[in-house]
mmCIF file of C-alpha atoms in Angstrom:
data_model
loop_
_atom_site.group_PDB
_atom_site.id
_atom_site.type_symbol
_atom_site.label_atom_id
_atom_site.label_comp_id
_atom_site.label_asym_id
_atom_site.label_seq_id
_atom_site.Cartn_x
_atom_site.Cartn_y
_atom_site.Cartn_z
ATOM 1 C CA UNK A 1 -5.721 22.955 27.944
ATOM 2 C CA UNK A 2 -7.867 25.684 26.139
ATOM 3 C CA UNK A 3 -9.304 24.791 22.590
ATOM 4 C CA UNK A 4 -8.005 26.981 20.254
ATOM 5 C CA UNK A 5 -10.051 29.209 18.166
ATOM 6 C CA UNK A 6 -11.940 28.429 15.100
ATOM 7 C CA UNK A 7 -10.619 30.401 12.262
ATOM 8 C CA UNK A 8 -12.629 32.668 10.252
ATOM 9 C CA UNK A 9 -12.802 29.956 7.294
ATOM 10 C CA UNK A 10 -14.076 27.126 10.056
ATOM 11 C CA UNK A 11 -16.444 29.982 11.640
ATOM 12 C CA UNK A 12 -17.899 30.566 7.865
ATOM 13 C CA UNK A 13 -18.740 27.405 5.622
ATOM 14 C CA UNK A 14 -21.502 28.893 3.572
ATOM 15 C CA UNK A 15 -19.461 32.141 3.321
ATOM 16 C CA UNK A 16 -16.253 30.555 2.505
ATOM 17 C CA UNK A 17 -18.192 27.983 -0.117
ATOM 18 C CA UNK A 18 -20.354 30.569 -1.765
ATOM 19 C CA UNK A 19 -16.768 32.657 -3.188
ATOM 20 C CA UNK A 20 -15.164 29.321 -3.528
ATOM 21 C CA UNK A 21 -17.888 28.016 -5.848
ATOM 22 C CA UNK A 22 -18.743 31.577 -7.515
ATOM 23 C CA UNK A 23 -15.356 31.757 -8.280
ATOM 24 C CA UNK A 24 -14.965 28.281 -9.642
ATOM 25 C CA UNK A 25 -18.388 28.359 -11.785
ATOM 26 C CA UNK A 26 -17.426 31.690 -13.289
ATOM 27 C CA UNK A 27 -14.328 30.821 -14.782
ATOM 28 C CA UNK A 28 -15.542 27.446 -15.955
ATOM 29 C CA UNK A 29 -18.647 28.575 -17.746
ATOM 30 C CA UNK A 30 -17.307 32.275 -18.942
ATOM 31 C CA UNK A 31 -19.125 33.945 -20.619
ATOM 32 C CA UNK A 32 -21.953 32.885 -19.137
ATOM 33 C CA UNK A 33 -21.596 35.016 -15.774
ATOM 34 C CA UNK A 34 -22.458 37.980 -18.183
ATOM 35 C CA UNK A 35 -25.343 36.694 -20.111
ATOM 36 C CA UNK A 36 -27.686 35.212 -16.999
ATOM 37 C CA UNK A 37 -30.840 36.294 -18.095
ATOM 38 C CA UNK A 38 -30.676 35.238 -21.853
ATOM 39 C CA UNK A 39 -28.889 32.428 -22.014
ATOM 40 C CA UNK A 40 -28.209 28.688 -21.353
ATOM 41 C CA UNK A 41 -25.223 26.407 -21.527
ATOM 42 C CA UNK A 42 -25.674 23.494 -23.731
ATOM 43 C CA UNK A 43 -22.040 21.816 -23.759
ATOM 44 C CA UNK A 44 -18.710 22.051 -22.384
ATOM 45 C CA UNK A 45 -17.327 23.523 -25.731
ATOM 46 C CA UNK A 46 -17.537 26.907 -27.039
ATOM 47 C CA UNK A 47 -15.562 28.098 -30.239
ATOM 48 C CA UNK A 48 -13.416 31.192 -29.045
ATOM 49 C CA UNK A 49 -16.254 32.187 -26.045
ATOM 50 C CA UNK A 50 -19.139 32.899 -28.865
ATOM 51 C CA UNK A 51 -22.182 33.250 -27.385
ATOM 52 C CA UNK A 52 -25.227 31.439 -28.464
ATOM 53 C CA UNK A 53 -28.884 31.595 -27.674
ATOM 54 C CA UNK A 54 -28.993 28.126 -26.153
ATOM 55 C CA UNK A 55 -32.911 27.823 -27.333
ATOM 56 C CA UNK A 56 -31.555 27.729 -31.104
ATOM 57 C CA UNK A 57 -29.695 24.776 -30.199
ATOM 58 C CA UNK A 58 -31.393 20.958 -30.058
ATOM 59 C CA UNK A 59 -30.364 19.067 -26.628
ATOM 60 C CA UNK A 60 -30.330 17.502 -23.553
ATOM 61 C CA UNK A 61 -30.495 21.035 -21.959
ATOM 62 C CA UNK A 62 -33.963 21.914 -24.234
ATOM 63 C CA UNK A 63 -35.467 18.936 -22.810
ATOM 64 C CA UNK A 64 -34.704 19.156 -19.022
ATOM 65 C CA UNK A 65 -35.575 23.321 -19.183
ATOM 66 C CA UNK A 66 -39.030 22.023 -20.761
ATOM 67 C CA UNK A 67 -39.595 19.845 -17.808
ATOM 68 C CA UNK A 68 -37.712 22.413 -14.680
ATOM 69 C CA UNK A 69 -40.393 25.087 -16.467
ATOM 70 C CA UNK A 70 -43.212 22.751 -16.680
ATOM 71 C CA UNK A 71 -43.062 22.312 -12.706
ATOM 72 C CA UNK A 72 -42.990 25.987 -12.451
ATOM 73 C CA UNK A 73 -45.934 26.132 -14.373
ATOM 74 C CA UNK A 74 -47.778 23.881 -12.809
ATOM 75 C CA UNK A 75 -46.831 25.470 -8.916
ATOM 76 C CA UNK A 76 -47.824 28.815 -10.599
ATOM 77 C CA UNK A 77 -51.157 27.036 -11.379
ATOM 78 C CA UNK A 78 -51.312 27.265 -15.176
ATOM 79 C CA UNK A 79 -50.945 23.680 -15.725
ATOM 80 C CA UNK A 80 -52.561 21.145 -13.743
ATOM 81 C CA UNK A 81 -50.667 19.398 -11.595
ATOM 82 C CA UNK A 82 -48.915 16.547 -13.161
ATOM 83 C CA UNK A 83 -50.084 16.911 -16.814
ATOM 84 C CA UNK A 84 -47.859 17.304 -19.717
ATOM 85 C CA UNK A 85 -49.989 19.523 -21.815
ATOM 86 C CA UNK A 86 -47.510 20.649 -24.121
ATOM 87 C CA UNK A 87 -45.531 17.396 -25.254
ATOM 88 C CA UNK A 88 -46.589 14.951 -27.970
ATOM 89 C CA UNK A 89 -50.326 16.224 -27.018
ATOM 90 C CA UNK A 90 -52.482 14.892 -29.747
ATOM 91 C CA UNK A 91 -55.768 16.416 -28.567
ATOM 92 C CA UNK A 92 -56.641 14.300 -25.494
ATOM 93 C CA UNK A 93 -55.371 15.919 -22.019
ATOM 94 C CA UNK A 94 -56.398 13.038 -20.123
ATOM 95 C CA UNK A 95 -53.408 11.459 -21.739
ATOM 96 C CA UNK A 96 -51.479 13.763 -21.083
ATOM 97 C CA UNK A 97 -51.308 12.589 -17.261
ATOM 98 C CA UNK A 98 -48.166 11.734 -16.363
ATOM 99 C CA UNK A 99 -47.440 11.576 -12.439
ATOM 100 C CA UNK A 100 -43.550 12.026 -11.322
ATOM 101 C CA UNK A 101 -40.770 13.797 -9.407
ATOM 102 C CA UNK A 102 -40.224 16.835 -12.492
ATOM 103 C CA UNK A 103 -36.934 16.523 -10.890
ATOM 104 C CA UNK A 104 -37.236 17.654 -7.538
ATOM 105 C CA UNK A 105 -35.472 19.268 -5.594
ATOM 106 C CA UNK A 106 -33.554 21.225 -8.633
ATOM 107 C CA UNK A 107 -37.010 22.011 -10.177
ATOM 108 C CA UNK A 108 -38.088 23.917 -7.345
ATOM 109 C CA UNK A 109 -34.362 25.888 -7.338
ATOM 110 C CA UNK A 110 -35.325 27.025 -11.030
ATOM 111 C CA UNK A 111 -39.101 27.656 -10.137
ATOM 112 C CA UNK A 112 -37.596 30.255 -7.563
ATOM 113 C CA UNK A 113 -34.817 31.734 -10.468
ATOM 114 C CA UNK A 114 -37.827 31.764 -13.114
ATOM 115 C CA UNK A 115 -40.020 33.942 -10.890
ATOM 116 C CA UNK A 116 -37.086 36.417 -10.513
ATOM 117 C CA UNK A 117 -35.616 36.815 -14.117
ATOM 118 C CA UNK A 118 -37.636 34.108 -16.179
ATOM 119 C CA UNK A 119 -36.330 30.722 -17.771
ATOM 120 C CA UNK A 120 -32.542 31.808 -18.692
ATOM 121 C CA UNK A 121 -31.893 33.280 -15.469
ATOM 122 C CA UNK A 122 -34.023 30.020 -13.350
ATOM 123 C CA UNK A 123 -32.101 27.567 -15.204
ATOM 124 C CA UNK A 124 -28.261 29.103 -14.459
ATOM 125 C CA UNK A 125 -29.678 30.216 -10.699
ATOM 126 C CA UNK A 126 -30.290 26.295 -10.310
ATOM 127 C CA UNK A 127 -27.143 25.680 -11.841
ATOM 128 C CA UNK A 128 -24.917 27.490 -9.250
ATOM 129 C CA UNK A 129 -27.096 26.634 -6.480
ATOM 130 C CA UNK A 130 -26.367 22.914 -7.038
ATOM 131 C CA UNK A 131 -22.899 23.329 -7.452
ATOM 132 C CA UNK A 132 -22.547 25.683 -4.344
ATOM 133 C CA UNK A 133 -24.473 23.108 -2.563
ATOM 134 C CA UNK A 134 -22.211 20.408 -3.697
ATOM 135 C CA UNK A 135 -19.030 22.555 -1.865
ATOM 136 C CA UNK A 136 -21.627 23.278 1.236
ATOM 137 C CA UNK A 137 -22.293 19.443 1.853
ATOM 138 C CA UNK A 138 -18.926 18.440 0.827
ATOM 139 C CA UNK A 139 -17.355 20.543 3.552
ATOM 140 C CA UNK A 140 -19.641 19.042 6.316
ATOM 141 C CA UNK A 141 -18.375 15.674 5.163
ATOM 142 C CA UNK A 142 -14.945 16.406 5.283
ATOM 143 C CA UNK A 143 -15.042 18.016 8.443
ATOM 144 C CA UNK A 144 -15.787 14.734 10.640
ATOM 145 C CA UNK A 145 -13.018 13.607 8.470
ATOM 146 C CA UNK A 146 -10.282 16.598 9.677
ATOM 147 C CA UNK A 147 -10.487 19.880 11.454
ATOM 148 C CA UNK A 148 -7.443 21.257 9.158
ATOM 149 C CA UNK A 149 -9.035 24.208 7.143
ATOM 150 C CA UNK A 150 -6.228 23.665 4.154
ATOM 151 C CA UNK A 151 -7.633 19.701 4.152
ATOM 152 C CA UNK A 152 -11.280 20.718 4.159
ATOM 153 C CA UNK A 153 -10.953 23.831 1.142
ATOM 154 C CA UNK A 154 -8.671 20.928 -0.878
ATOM 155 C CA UNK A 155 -11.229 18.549 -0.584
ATOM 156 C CA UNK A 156 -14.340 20.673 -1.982
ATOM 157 C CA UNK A 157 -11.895 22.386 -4.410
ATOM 158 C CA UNK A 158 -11.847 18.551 -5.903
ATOM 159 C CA UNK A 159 -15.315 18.373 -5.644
ATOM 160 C CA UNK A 160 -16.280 21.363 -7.890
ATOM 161 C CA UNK A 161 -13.726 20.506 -9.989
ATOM 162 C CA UNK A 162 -14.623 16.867 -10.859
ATOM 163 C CA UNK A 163 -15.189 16.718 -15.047
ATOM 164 C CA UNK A 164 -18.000 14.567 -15.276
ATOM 165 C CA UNK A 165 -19.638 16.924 -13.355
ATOM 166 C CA UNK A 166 -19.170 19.997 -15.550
ATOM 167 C CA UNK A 167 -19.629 17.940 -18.236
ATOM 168 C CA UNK A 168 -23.485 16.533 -17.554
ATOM 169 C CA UNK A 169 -24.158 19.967 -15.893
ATOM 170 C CA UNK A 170 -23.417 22.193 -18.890
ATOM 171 C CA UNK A 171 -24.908 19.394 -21.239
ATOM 172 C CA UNK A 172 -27.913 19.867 -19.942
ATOM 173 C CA UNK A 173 -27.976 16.100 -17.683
ATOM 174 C CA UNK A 174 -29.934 15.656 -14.779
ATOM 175 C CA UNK A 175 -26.983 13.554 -13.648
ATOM 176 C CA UNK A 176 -24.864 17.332 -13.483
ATOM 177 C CA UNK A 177 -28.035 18.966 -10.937
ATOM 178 C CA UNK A 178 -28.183 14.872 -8.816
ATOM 179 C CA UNK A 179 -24.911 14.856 -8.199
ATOM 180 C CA UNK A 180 -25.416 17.755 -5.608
ATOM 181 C CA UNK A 181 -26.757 14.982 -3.472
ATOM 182 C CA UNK A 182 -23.976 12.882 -3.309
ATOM 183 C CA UNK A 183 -22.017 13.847 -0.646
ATOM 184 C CA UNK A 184 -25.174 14.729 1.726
ATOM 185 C CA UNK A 185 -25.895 10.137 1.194
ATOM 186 C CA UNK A 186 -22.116 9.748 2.716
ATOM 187 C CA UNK A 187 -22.933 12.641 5.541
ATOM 188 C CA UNK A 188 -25.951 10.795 6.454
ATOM 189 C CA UNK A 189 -24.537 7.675 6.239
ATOM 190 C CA UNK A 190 -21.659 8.587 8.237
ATOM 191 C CA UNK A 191 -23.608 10.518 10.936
ATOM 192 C CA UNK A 192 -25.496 7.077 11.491
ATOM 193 C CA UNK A 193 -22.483 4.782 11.831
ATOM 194 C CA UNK A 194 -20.248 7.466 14.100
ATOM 195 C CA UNK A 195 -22.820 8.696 16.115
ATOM 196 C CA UNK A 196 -25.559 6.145 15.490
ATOM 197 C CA UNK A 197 -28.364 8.890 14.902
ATOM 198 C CA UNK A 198 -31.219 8.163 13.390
ATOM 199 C CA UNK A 199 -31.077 11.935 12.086
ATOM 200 C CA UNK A 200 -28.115 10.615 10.225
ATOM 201 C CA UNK A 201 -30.129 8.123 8.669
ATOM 202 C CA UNK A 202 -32.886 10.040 7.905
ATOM 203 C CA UNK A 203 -30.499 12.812 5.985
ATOM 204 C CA UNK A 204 -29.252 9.263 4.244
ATOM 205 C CA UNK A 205 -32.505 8.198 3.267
ATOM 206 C CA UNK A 206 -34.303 12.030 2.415
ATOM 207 C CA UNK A 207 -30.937 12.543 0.006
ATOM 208 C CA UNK A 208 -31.208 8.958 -1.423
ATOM 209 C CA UNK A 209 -35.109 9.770 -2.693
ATOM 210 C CA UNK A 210 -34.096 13.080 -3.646
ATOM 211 C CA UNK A 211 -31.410 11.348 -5.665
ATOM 212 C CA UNK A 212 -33.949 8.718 -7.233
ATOM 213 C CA UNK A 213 -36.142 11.900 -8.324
ATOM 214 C CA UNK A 214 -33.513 14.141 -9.750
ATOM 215 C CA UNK A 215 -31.729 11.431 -11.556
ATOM 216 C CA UNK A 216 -31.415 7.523 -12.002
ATOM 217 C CA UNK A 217 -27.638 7.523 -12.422
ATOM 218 C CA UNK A 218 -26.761 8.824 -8.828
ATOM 219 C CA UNK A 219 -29.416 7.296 -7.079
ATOM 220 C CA UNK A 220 -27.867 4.154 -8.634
ATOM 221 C CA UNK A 221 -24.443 4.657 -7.506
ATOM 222 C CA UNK A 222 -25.270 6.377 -4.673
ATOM 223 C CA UNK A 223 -27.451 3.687 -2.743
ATOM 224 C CA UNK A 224 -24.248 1.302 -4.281
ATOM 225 C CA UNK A 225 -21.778 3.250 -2.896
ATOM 226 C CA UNK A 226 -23.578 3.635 0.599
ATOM 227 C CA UNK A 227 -22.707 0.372 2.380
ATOM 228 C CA UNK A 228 -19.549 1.217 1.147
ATOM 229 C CA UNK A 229 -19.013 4.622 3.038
ATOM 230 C CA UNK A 230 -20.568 2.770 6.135
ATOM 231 C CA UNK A 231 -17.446 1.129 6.213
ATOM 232 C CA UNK A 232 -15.508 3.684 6.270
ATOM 233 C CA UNK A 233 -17.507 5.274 8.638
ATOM 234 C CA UNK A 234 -17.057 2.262 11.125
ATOM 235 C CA UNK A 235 -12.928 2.845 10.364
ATOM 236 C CA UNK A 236 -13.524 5.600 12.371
ATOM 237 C CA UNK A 237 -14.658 4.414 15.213
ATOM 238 C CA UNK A 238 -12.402 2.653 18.366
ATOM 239 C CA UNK A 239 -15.261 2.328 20.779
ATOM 240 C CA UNK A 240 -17.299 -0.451 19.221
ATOM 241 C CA UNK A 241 -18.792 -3.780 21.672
ATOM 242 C CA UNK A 242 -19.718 -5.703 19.324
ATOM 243 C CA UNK A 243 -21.049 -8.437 21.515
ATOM 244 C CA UNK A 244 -23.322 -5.559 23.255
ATOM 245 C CA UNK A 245 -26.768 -6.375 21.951
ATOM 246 C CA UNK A 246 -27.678 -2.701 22.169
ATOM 247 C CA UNK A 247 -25.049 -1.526 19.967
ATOM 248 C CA UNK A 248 -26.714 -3.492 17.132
ATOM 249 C CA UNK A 249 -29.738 -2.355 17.769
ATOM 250 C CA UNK A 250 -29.110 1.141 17.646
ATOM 251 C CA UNK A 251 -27.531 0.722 14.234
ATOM 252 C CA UNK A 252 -30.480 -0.936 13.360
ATOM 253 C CA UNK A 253 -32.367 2.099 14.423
ATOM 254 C CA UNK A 254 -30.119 4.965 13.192
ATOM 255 C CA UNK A 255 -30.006 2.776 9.856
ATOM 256 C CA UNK A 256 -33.757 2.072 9.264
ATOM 257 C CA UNK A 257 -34.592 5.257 7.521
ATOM 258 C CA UNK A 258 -32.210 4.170 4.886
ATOM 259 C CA UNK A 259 -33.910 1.166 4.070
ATOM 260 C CA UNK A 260 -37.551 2.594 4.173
ATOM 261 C CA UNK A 261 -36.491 5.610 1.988
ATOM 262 C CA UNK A 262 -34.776 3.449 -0.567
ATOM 263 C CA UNK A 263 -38.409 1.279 -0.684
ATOM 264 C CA UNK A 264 -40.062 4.354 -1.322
ATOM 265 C CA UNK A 265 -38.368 5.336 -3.722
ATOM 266 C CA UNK A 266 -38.892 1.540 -5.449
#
């Protein structure tokens, strides 16, 4: 018997994700959509859509655009790298070294938004990127899960819907941009278990220390959760010898990255 044919939506994940998540993120942050380049959310709430120059406003969102433009800064080579020039400086630079992540990967999604229409238009451009992302992974996940196209739209559709999401992304939160990595942990992990490939636990790992430099909160819960989805992962399977000495050792294999990422990131 002949496989049937992928549909256009299975053919076309980034396609179908990008309208899905455009569509989502512009009715949940209207008016924003219209006022890219000049503005910033900085909270869920908005009395009757008024728009506000976010930069007049004290917040969590202040402080993590400070730090997403300080990276930029410092890749465009006007600050050296890893010195806060700018904060609390009380006329010694050397103190002013302060080694860390500047919350990479998202940084470097604004750094690329900032070069094309400055801060206001870096910080949203990281903003939809993460949550288009977020839709991207989530599909791949849910696709070793069910082949059904109405299954796999459902489940991202819950994904970019999630509150707390929303809510630490338009409050200004690392935890909003981090959670973007979720889902690409339980892929890895999953990939691993099923398939025991070490490229699945690499993915696993690379997402976990992405997740430790973008923000504490999911790299907590995240690396908690993990063992967890492994689990489930192993559900899956029927074809397991578990008294086969090489089965074990090729989880141990296809797991390792895990472990040596999440001691990095210590």
């Amino acid at each position: 018997m002949m496989n049937p044919k992928p549909t256009w939506i299975e053919r076309n994940p980034l396609w179908v994700t990008l309208r899905m998540s455009l569509v989502v993120w512009a009715i949940l942050t209207w008016p924003l959509p219209r006022h890219l380049g000049t503005t910033i959310p900085a909270g869920m709430t908005h009395a009757d859509h008024e728009t506000r120059i976010a930069g007049n406003m004290p917040g969590d969102h202040m402080q993590l655009l400070y730090h997403f433009w300080l990276f930029a800064d410092m890749v465009s080579g006007h600050t050296p790298w890893f010195y806060n020039l700018y904060e609390f400086n009380t006329g010694s630079d050397a103190e002013t070294y302060m080694p860390g992540s500047y919350y990479v990967p998202f940084s470097m999604l604004f750094t690329a938004g900032y070069w094309m229409g400055g801060q206001a238009f870096g910080w949203n451009f990281a903003g939809f990127l993460s949550i288009w992302l977020t839709a991207y992974f989530t599909w791949l996940l849910i696709r070793r899960f069910t082949q059904c196209p109405a299954a796999i739209l459902l489940g991202c559709l819950a994904a970019l819907l999630l509150p707390y999401r929303w809510h630490s992304l338009l409050g200004g939160s690392p935890t909003g941009f981090g959670m973007t990595l979720a889902p690409l942990v339980f892929l890895g992990i999953d990939m691993a278990v099923r398939e025991e490939k070490i490229r699945g636990g690499i993915l696993a790992g690379v997402a976990i220390l992405l997740a430790c430099w973008s923000d504490t909160h999911v790299y907590f819960f995240a690396t908690l959760v993990a063992p967890a989805w492994g689990i489930l992962a192993l559900v899956q399977r029927r074809d397991i010898d578990w008294l086969e000495p090489k089965t074990w050792i090729r989880w141990s294999l296809a797991l390792l990255p895990v472990l040596i990422f999440i001691a990095i990131s210590f």
